[in-house]
Amino acid sequence: MEVTPIDSESSFEEQTGSLPPSCLAVIYFHAPWAAPCKQMSTILSTLASTYQPTPSGSAPQIAFFSLDAEEVSEVSEQYDVTQVPLVVLQKNGEVVDSITGTDASKVRKAVEKHATDAKQEKDVGKMGLPPAQKVTKPERDQTVDLNENGPHANGSSNGGGLAKYAPGANDAATAPEYSSSLAPATNTGTPSQDDLNTRLSELVKAAPVMLFMKGTPSAPQCGFSRQTVSLLRDKGVRYGFFNILADDEVRQGLKEYSEWPTFPQVYVGGELVGGLDILKEEFENDPEFLNEYMAQGKGGPAAPERQAQAA
């Protein structure tokens, strides 16, 4: 058996919707550029090859699917994917297990536990395992506000610097372009690592709260970026932003610079906070998190000493 690649939400719905209730769907979320995912792709392909293809006319007992978590972001949101690699096991439309990381043994044992075909279980020496546990996936808020036109704080964004606005539909594609020293790199050759790190160190401090995302706040290009923008807007946080899709040098360089392989990334005072999941945790653990940067919070405008220095 092989792992079937899925490249769209409609394809995913068609493939999983045609499976019988007893079939175990092994759904693998990955990002092609992430080294751990390359390892897990090999592990999962090897595991899938140990299962015989479904004979013609027979109902499948197990099926393997592979999805690029960023490209098929609608499905990633459906499964609340915040880390890759992630393997989700689903039966009859319900999630029965999920495994993050690259532990081959853990993935194999989980698949064997929930596979129901007796012959397949015998082949891998796991007869007599307990029945699959039916775990209903918790309801998620599917009402993400797609209107990204957040209110501006202190008037126009080009009048008071990056620290004094919440980006809206009329903002530039990349907020740091307001500072000439942070302008996108020109095509004059490949920069040295030191030059790139210098540029990145300036970019992460371009605003007191800095968001590196796919797309812009008015037009996010992935579900995680859209959720992050929505969260910051709901909290009234003023922030600068950088569209990493417009600059591959920054997109690739920031992964190593921050040692954080996914986007979006949020920085406060030039220090990495993390991605969407970490940002959610910070707000849950500390009701006053980022209060000093909120448009209507007790801190008011960000303190001048915390604003980006263009010099």
XYZ file of C-alpha atoms in Angstrom:
311
model
C 0.000 0.000 0.000
C 1.152 3.560 -0.707
C 0.612 6.943 0.929
C -1.834 8.987 -1.174
C -0.921 12.696 -1.481
C -3.812 15.140 -1.010
C -3.524 18.596 -2.574
C -6.909 20.182 -1.893
C -9.755 20.254 0.588
C -12.179 18.807 -1.963
C -9.822 15.914 -2.682
C -9.475 15.220 1.027
C -13.238 15.188 1.537
C -13.710 12.932 -1.471
C -11.018 10.472 -0.399
C -11.967 10.226 3.276
C -15.700 10.434 2.596
C -15.575 7.306 0.444
C -14.035 5.164 3.178
C -16.247 2.639 4.999
C -16.864 3.274 8.727
C -14.530 0.445 9.738
C -11.590 1.774 7.707
C -8.723 3.428 9.577
C -7.558 6.627 7.867
C -3.934 7.531 8.615
C -3.694 11.265 7.903
C -0.190 12.710 7.821
C 0.326 16.488 8.031
C 3.758 17.732 6.998
C 5.771 20.639 5.616
C 8.203 19.736 2.806
C 10.915 22.106 4.046
C 10.983 20.733 7.615
C 13.740 18.177 8.230
C 11.716 16.140 10.785
C 8.977 15.728 8.177
C 11.425 14.203 5.718
C 12.204 11.565 8.309
C 8.545 10.937 9.071
C 7.698 10.701 5.362
C 10.155 7.826 5.061
C 8.786 6.172 8.193
C 5.183 6.416 7.035
C 5.929 5.208 3.495
C 7.726 2.195 4.949
C 4.857 1.483 7.321
C 2.281 1.758 4.532
C 4.254 -0.712 2.416
C 3.732 -3.407 5.076
C -0.010 -3.399 4.338
C -1.385 -5.194 1.293
C -3.339 -3.136 -1.271
C -7.095 -3.558 -1.049
C -8.271 -6.299 -3.455
C -10.631 -5.181 -6.193
C -14.225 -5.207 -4.981
C -13.255 -5.298 -1.299
C -13.745 -2.549 1.278
C -10.430 -1.030 2.463
C -9.454 -1.597 6.067
C -6.746 1.089 6.187
C -5.740 4.042 4.028
C -2.762 6.416 4.218
C -2.961 10.093 3.216
C -0.323 12.845 3.125
C -1.116 16.575 3.266
C 1.073 19.678 3.122
C -0.222 21.445 6.240
C 0.408 24.898 4.798
C -0.956 24.284 1.324
C -4.158 22.561 2.480
C -4.662 24.968 5.360
C -8.436 24.480 5.531
C -7.972 20.848 6.492
C -5.160 21.778 8.889
C -7.510 24.169 10.659
C -10.171 21.468 10.829
C -7.749 19.233 12.722
C -6.224 22.090 14.714
C -2.750 21.389 13.335
C -0.173 23.610 15.031
C 2.911 21.392 14.731
C 4.377 19.115 12.084
C 4.947 16.281 11.582
C 1.550 15.177 12.864
C -0.134 11.835 12.202
C -3.870 11.699 12.877
C -5.733 8.402 13.017
C -9.403 8.607 12.127
C -12.192 6.068 11.887
C -15.801 6.678 10.924
C -15.155 10.414 10.832
C -13.817 10.498 14.401
C -10.242 11.074 15.559
C -9.093 8.081 17.582
C -5.446 9.033 18.083
C -2.781 11.550 17.068
C 1.010 11.468 17.196
C 3.446 14.353 16.860
C 7.163 14.058 16.271
C 9.235 11.394 14.551
C 8.991 8.432 16.927
C 8.608 5.558 14.439
C 7.715 3.064 17.173
C 4.951 5.261 18.541
C 3.406 5.747 15.092
C 3.610 2.040 14.242
C 2.060 0.962 17.543
C -0.782 3.469 17.214
C -1.584 2.335 13.670
C -1.460 -1.331 14.672
C -3.676 -0.682 17.682
C -6.440 0.939 15.681
C -6.257 -1.143 12.514
C -9.177 -3.586 12.501
C -8.298 -6.017 9.732
C -7.403 -9.320 11.419
C -4.993 -10.456 8.707
C -3.060 -7.215 8.773
C -2.821 -7.329 12.563
C -1.553 -10.905 12.418
C 1.086 -9.955 9.852
C 2.553 -7.429 12.303
C 2.143 -9.705 15.323
C -0.521 -7.728 17.124
C -3.505 -10.079 17.409
C -5.907 -9.589 20.302
C -5.442 -5.840 20.714
C -8.233 -3.902 22.441
C -10.903 -2.387 20.198
C -10.473 1.103 18.804
C -11.407 3.826 21.252
C -14.051 6.185 19.924
C -12.934 9.689 20.810
C -15.060 12.510 19.514
C -12.963 15.432 18.338
C -13.825 18.526 20.423
C -15.879 21.172 18.716
C -13.791 24.019 17.339
C -14.819 27.566 16.695
C -15.358 27.661 12.944
C -16.553 31.242 12.925
C -13.251 32.925 12.133
C -13.938 36.500 11.174
C -12.637 36.898 7.640
C -12.991 40.673 7.754
C -9.382 41.569 8.507
C -9.944 45.323 8.389
C -9.021 46.025 11.965
C -9.434 49.543 13.344
C -6.361 51.778 13.223
C -5.021 53.128 16.461
C -3.978 56.759 16.577
C -5.049 57.444 13.020
C -3.130 56.686 9.842
C -0.407 54.048 9.888
C 2.061 56.212 7.978
C 1.893 59.105 10.374
C 3.021 57.747 13.718
C 5.447 54.900 13.001
C 4.971 51.154 13.159
C 4.235 51.096 16.865
C 1.058 53.159 16.494
C -1.292 51.218 14.274
C -3.168 47.986 13.846
C -2.726 47.057 10.155
C -5.810 47.200 7.976
C -6.809 46.673 4.366
C -5.032 49.781 3.078
C -1.649 49.059 4.629
C 1.421 48.224 2.577
C 2.240 44.606 1.876
C 5.219 44.740 4.235
C 5.073 47.145 7.152
C 8.862 47.526 7.704
C 9.243 49.226 4.324
C 8.405 52.443 6.171
C 11.988 52.339 7.390
C 14.521 52.676 4.583
C 17.073 50.653 6.528
C 14.673 47.716 6.504
C 13.878 47.800 2.806
C 13.693 44.458 0.971
C 17.008 43.165 -0.281
C 17.928 44.003 -3.856
C 18.922 41.399 -6.395
C 22.640 42.206 -6.295
C 23.782 38.734 -5.394
C 23.477 36.340 -2.486
C 24.097 38.111 0.831
C 26.524 36.731 3.359
C 25.131 34.984 6.420
C 26.281 37.883 8.585
C 24.489 40.395 6.352
C 21.322 38.307 6.425
C 21.428 37.919 10.198
C 21.928 41.669 10.565
C 18.911 42.310 8.401
C 16.800 39.787 10.287
C 17.816 41.231 13.646
C 16.545 44.613 12.431
C 13.330 43.181 11.036
C 12.308 41.374 14.231
C 12.667 44.703 16.087
C 10.908 46.789 13.412
C 7.900 47.136 15.731
C 7.452 46.365 19.443
C 5.181 43.490 18.398
C 6.231 42.039 15.060
C 4.306 39.423 13.078
C 5.921 37.433 10.267
C 3.066 35.892 8.320
C 1.950 34.483 4.993
C 0.176 37.291 3.212
C -1.022 40.489 4.824
C -3.485 41.171 7.650
C -6.123 42.129 5.070
C -5.402 39.047 2.939
C -3.821 36.176 4.913
C -2.555 33.347 2.731
C -2.808 30.509 5.245
C -5.187 29.547 8.012
C -2.630 29.917 10.795
C -1.785 33.464 9.713
C -5.472 34.332 9.533
C -6.059 33.011 13.057
C -3.059 34.924 14.403
C -4.226 38.189 12.854
C -7.714 37.573 14.231
C -6.339 36.882 17.718
C -4.164 40.002 17.775
C -7.031 42.091 16.455
C -9.468 40.691 19.031
C -6.981 41.589 21.770
C -6.502 45.083 20.301
C -2.745 44.617 19.925
C -0.795 47.044 17.732
C 1.764 45.275 15.615
C 4.017 45.479 12.602
C 3.986 42.737 10.017
C 6.124 41.211 7.288
C 4.776 39.153 4.395
C 7.294 36.301 4.148
C 5.798 35.208 0.819
C 7.147 38.427 -0.698
C 10.742 37.719 0.337
C 12.060 34.161 0.247
C 15.385 35.299 1.733
C 13.604 36.325 4.922
C 11.299 33.316 4.822
C 14.134 30.791 4.747
C 16.597 32.787 6.833
C 14.201 33.385 9.704
C 13.711 29.652 10.234
C 17.375 29.271 11.160
C 17.711 32.648 12.833
C 14.850 31.919 15.224
C 15.245 28.127 15.272
C 11.504 28.046 14.657
C 10.589 26.244 11.406
C 6.988 27.342 10.879
C 5.022 30.518 10.236
C 3.511 32.718 11.481
C 6.095 33.894 14.017
C 5.471 36.589 16.622
C 8.241 38.677 18.214
C 7.960 41.064 21.144
C 10.805 43.512 21.730
C 12.876 41.577 19.187
C 12.474 38.297 21.087
C 10.613 35.316 19.642
C 7.356 34.433 21.378
C 6.463 31.612 19.017
C 3.683 30.641 16.659
C -0.090 30.625 16.941
C -0.278 27.893 19.576
C 2.260 29.600 21.853
C 0.521 32.952 21.413
C -2.787 31.374 22.470
C -1.144 29.820 25.521
C 0.401 33.143 26.540
C -2.972 34.888 26.456
C -4.614 31.993 28.337
C -1.925 31.929 31.037
C -1.612 35.691 31.438
C -4.704 37.892 30.905
C -2.417 40.950 30.782
C -0.057 39.557 28.139
C 0.798 42.355 25.640
C -1.459 44.802 27.486
C 1.092 47.578 27.022
C 0.740 47.212 23.258
C -3.040 47.181 23.125
C -4.815 50.016 21.336
C -7.258 50.373 24.217
C -5.245 48.659 26.911
C -3.867 50.222 30.047
C -0.467 50.731 28.471
C -1.682 52.870 25.585
C 0.891 53.480 22.835
C 4.000 51.351 23.100
C 6.750 52.925 25.151
C 9.199 54.888 22.922
C 12.200 52.920 24.185
C 10.570 49.719 22.916
C 10.016 51.014 19.420
C 12.217 49.973 16.536
C 15.380 51.934 15.960
C 15.886 52.556 12.254
C 19.363 53.976 12.642
